[in-house]
Tab-separated table of C-alpha atoms in Angstrom:
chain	number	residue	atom	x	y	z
A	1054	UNK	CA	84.709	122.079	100.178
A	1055	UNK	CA	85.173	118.446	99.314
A	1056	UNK	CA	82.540	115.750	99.288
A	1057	UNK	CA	82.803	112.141	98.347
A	1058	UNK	CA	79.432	109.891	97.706
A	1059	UNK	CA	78.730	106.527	97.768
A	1060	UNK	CA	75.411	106.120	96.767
A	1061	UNK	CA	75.368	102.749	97.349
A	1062	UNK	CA	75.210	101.165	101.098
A	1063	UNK	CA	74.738	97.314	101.244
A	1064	UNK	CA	75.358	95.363	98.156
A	1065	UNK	CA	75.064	91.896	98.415
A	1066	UNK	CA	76.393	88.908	96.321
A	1067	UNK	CA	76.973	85.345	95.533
A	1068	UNK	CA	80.730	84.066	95.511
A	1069	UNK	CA	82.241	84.285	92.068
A	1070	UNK	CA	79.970	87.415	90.464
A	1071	UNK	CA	81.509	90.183	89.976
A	1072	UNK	CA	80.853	93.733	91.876
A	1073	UNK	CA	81.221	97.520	91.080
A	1074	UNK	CA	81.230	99.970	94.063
A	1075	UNK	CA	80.499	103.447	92.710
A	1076	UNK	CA	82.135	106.621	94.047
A	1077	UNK	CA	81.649	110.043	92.974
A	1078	UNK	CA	83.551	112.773	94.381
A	1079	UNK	CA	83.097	116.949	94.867
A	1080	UNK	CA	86.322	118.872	95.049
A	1081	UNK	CA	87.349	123.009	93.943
A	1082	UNK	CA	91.164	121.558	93.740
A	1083	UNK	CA	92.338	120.672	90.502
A	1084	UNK	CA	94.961	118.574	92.189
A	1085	UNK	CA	93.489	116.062	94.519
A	1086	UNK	CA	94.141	112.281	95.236
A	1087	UNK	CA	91.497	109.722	95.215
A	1088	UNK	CA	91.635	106.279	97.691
A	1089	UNK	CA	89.790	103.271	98.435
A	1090	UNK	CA	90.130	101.618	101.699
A	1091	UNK	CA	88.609	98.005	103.169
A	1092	UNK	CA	87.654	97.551	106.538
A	1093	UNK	CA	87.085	94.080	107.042
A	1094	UNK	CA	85.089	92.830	110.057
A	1095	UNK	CA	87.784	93.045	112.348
A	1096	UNK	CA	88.032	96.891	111.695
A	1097	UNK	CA	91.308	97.927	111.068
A	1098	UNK	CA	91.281	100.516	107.939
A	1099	UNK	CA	93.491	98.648	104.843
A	1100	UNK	CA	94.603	100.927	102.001
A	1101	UNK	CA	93.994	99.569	98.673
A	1102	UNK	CA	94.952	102.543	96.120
A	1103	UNK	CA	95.854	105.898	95.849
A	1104	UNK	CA	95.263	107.754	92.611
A	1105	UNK	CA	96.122	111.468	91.288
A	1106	UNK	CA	93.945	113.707	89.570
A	1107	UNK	CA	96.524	113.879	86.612
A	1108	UNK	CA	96.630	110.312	86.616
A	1109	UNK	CA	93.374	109.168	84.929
A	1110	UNK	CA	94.549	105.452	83.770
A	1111	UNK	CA	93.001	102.441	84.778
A	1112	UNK	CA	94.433	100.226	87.121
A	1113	UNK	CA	93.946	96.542	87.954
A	1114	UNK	CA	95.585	94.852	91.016
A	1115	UNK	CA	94.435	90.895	90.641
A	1116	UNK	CA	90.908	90.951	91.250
A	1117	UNK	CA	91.133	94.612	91.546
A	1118	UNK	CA	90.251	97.213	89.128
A	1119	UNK	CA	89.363	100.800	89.783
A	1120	UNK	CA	88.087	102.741	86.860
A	1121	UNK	CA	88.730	106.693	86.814
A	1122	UNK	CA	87.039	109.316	85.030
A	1123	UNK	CA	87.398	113.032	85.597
A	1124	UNK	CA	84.431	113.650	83.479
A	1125	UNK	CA	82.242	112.351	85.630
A	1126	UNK	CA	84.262	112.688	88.850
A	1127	UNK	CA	83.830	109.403	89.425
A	1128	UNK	CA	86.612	106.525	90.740
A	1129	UNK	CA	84.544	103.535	90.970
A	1130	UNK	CA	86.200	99.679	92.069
A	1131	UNK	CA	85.055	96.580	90.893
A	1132	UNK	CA	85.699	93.500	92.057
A	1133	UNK	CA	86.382	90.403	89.675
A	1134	UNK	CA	85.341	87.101	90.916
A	1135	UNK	CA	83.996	87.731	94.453
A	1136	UNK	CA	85.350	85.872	97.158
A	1137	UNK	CA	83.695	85.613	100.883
A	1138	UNK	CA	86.960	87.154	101.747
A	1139	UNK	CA	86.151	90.658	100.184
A	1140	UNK	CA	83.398	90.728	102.841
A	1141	UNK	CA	83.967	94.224	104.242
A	1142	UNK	CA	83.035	97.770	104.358
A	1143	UNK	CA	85.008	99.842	101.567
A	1144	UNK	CA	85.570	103.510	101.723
A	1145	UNK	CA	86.004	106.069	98.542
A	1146	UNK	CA	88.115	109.038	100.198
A	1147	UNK	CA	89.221	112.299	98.823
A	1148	UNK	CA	92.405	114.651	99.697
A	1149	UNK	CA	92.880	117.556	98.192
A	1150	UNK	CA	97.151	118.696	98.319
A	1151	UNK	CA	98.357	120.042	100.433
A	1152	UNK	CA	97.947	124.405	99.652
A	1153	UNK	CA	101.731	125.050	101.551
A	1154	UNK	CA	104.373	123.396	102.656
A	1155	UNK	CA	102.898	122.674	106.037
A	1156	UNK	CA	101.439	119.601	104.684
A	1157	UNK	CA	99.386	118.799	107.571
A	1158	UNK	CA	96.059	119.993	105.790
A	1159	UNK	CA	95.987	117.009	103.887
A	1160	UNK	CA	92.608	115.941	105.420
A	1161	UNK	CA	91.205	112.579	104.114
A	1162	UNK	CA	87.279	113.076	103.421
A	1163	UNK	CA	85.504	109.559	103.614
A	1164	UNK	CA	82.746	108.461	101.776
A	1165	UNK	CA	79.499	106.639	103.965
A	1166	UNK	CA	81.114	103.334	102.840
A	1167	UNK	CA	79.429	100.218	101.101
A	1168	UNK	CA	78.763	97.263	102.844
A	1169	UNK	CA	79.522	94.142	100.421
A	1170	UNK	CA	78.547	90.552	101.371
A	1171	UNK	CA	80.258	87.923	99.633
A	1172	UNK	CA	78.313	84.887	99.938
A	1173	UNK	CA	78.858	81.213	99.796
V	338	UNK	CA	106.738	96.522	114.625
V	339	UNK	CA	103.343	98.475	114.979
V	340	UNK	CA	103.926	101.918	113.025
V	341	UNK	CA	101.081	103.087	114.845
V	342	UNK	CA	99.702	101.814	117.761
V	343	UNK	CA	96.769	102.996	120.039
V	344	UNK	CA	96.125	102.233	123.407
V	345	UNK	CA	93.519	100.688	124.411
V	346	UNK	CA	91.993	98.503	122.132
V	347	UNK	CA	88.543	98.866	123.911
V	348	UNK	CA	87.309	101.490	126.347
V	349	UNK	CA	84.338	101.043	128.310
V	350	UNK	CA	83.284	103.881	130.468
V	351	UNK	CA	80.215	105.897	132.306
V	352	UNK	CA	78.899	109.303	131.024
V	353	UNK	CA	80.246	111.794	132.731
V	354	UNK	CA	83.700	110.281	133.003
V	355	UNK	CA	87.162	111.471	131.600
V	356	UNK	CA	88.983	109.285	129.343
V	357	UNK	CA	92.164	109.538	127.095
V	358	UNK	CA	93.319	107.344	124.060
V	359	UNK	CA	96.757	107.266	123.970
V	360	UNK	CA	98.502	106.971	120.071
V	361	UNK	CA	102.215	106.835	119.118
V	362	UNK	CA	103.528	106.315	115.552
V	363	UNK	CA	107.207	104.513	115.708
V	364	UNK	CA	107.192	105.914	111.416
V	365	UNK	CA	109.262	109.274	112.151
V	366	UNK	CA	106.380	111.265	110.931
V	367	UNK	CA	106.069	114.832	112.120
V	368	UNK	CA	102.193	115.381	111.378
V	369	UNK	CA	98.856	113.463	113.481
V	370	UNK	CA	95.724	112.921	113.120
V	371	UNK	CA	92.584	111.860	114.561
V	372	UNK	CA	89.867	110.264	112.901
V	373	UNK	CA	85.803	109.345	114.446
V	374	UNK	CA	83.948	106.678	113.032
V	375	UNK	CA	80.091	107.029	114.355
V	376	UNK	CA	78.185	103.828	114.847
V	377	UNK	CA	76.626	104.112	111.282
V	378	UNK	CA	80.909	103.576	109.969
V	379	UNK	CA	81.220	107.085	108.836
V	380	UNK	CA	84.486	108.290	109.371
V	381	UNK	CA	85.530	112.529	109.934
V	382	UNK	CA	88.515	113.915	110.672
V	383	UNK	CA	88.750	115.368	113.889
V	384	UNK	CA	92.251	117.178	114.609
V	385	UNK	CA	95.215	117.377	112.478
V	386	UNK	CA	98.778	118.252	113.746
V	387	UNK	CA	101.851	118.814	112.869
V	388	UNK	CA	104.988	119.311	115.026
V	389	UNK	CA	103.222	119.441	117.852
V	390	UNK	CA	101.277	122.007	116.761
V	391	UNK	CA	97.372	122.235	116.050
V	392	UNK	CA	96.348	122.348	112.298
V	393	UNK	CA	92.972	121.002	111.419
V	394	UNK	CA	90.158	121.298	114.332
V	395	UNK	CA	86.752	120.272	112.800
V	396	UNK	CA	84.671	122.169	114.992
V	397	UNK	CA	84.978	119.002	117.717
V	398	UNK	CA	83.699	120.253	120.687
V	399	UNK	CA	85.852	121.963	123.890
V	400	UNK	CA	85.399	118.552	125.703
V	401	UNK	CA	87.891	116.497	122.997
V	402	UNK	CA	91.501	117.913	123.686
V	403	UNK	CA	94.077	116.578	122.020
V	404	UNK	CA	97.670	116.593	123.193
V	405	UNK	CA	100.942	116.378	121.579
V	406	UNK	CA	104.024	115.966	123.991
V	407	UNK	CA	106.095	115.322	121.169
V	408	UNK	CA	105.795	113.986	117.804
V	409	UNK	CA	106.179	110.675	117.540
V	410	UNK	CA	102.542	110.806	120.114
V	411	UNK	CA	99.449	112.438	120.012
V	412	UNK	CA	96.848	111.621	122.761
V	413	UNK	CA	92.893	112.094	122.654
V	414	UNK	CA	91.574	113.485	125.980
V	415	UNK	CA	88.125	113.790	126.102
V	416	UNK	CA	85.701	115.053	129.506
V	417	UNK	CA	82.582	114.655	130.444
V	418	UNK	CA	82.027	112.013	128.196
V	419	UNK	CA	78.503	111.314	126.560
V	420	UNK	CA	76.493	109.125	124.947
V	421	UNK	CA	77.168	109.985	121.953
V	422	UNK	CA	80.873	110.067	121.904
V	423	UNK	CA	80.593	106.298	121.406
V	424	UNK	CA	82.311	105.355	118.372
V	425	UNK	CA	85.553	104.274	117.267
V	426	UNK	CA	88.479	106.493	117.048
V	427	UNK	CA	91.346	105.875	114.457
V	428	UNK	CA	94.696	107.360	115.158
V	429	UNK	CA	96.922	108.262	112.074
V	430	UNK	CA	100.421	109.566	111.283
V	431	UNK	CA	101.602	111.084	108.102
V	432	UNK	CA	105.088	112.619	107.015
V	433	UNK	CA	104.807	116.651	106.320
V	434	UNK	CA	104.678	117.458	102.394
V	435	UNK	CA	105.162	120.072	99.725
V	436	UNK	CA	102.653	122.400	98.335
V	437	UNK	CA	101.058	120.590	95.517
V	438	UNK	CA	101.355	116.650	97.201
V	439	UNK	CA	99.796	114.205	99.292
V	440	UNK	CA	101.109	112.984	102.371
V	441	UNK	CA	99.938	109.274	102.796
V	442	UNK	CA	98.032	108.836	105.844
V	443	UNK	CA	99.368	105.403	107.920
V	444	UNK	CA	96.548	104.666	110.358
V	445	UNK	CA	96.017	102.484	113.871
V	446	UNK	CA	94.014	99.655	114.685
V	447	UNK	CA	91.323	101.944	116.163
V	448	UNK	CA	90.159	102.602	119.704
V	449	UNK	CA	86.426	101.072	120.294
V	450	UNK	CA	84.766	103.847	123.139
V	451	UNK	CA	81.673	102.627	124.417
V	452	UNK	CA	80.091	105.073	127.015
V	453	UNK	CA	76.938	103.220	129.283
């Protein structure tokens, strides 16, 4: 079975400091795929990045880093230079692949979410 | 153009009503899914299919039904609704893979139930 945990569930912080969401995940697979989605106020789910197990390099996307480590089965995101924009609830999610070619068992497994406020 | 869309937006009904949530994906993917976000924003999987066909049912009780008439749609029926079948439900749409891969998951805007 696959779990994902977010530990944290409301961080808040002033405009320009920079924030680390923490995700650690559970999985049997030794191929799996790691995400991170937003969900800003208005709800809609936004993917941010997808990552493979045999992919362990660090990735930055502008203000966006994500930091994975198999060791620790962790895939945690930090933010660089908050900005009230990045207001939102963000999701760690795990898929394991997919065990045929049927492909349709590729289940995403959400973590609780954090809740970040970015304020002024 | 939407690549998947839901319909409606909002849905505002009485227990003990029957309600569907209709979801088409315009992405020519061949697998579904439905997705339940409680009030407290965690999100499960609830059905998974693929051509049609039912893959993934996590243990969602009899009352949810979902129905694929073909597969660019794949509708949520649900009876006798209940309190706590208040939520938002995300619709999603990915394209069937290979052993060993991930299929990314596109998903809709979401479907806010709210049962008084």
């Amino acid at each position: 079975a696959q779990k994902v945990t977010q530990a944290q569930t409301e961080i808040s912080v002033v405009e320009k400091e920079d924030v680390t969401l923490d995700c650690v995940y559970e999985t049997r697979d030794t191929t799996y795929y790691l995400f991170w989605y937003k969900q800003p106020p208005s709800g809609e789910l936004v993917f941010l990045i997808r990552r493979n197990s045999f992919d362990e390099q660090n990735e930055i996307s502008g203000r966006y880093s994500w930091n994975f480590q198999k060791s620790t089965s962790s895939f945690n995101f930090t933010i660089t230079a908050s900005q009230v924009v990045d207001s939102a609830v963000y999701f760690c999610a795990l898929s394991e692949a997919n065990d045929s070619d049927y492909g349709a068992n590729s289940k995403l497994t959400f973590g609780k979410g954090i809740t970040l406020s970015v304020r002024p | 153009d939407t690549a998947v869309s839901q319909t409606p937006k909002y849905l505002v009904t009485q227990m003990g009503n029957d309600k569907s949530i209709k979801c088409e994906q315009n992405l020519g993917h061949d697998t579904m899914y439905w997705y339940k976000q409680d009030s407290k924003k965690f999100l499960k999987i609830m059905f998974s299919y693929n051509n049609k066909e039912l893959i993934i049912n996590e243990t969602v009780p009899n009352r949810f039904s979902p129905k694929s008439p073909d597969k660019a749609h794949l509708n949520l029926h649900i009876n006798s609704l209940e309190l706590g079948d208040s939520a938002v439900y995300f619709c999603a749409s990915s394209h069937k893979g290979l052993a060993g891969t991930y299929n990314e998951q596109f998903f809709g805007p979401g479907t806010r139930l709210t049962v008084l």
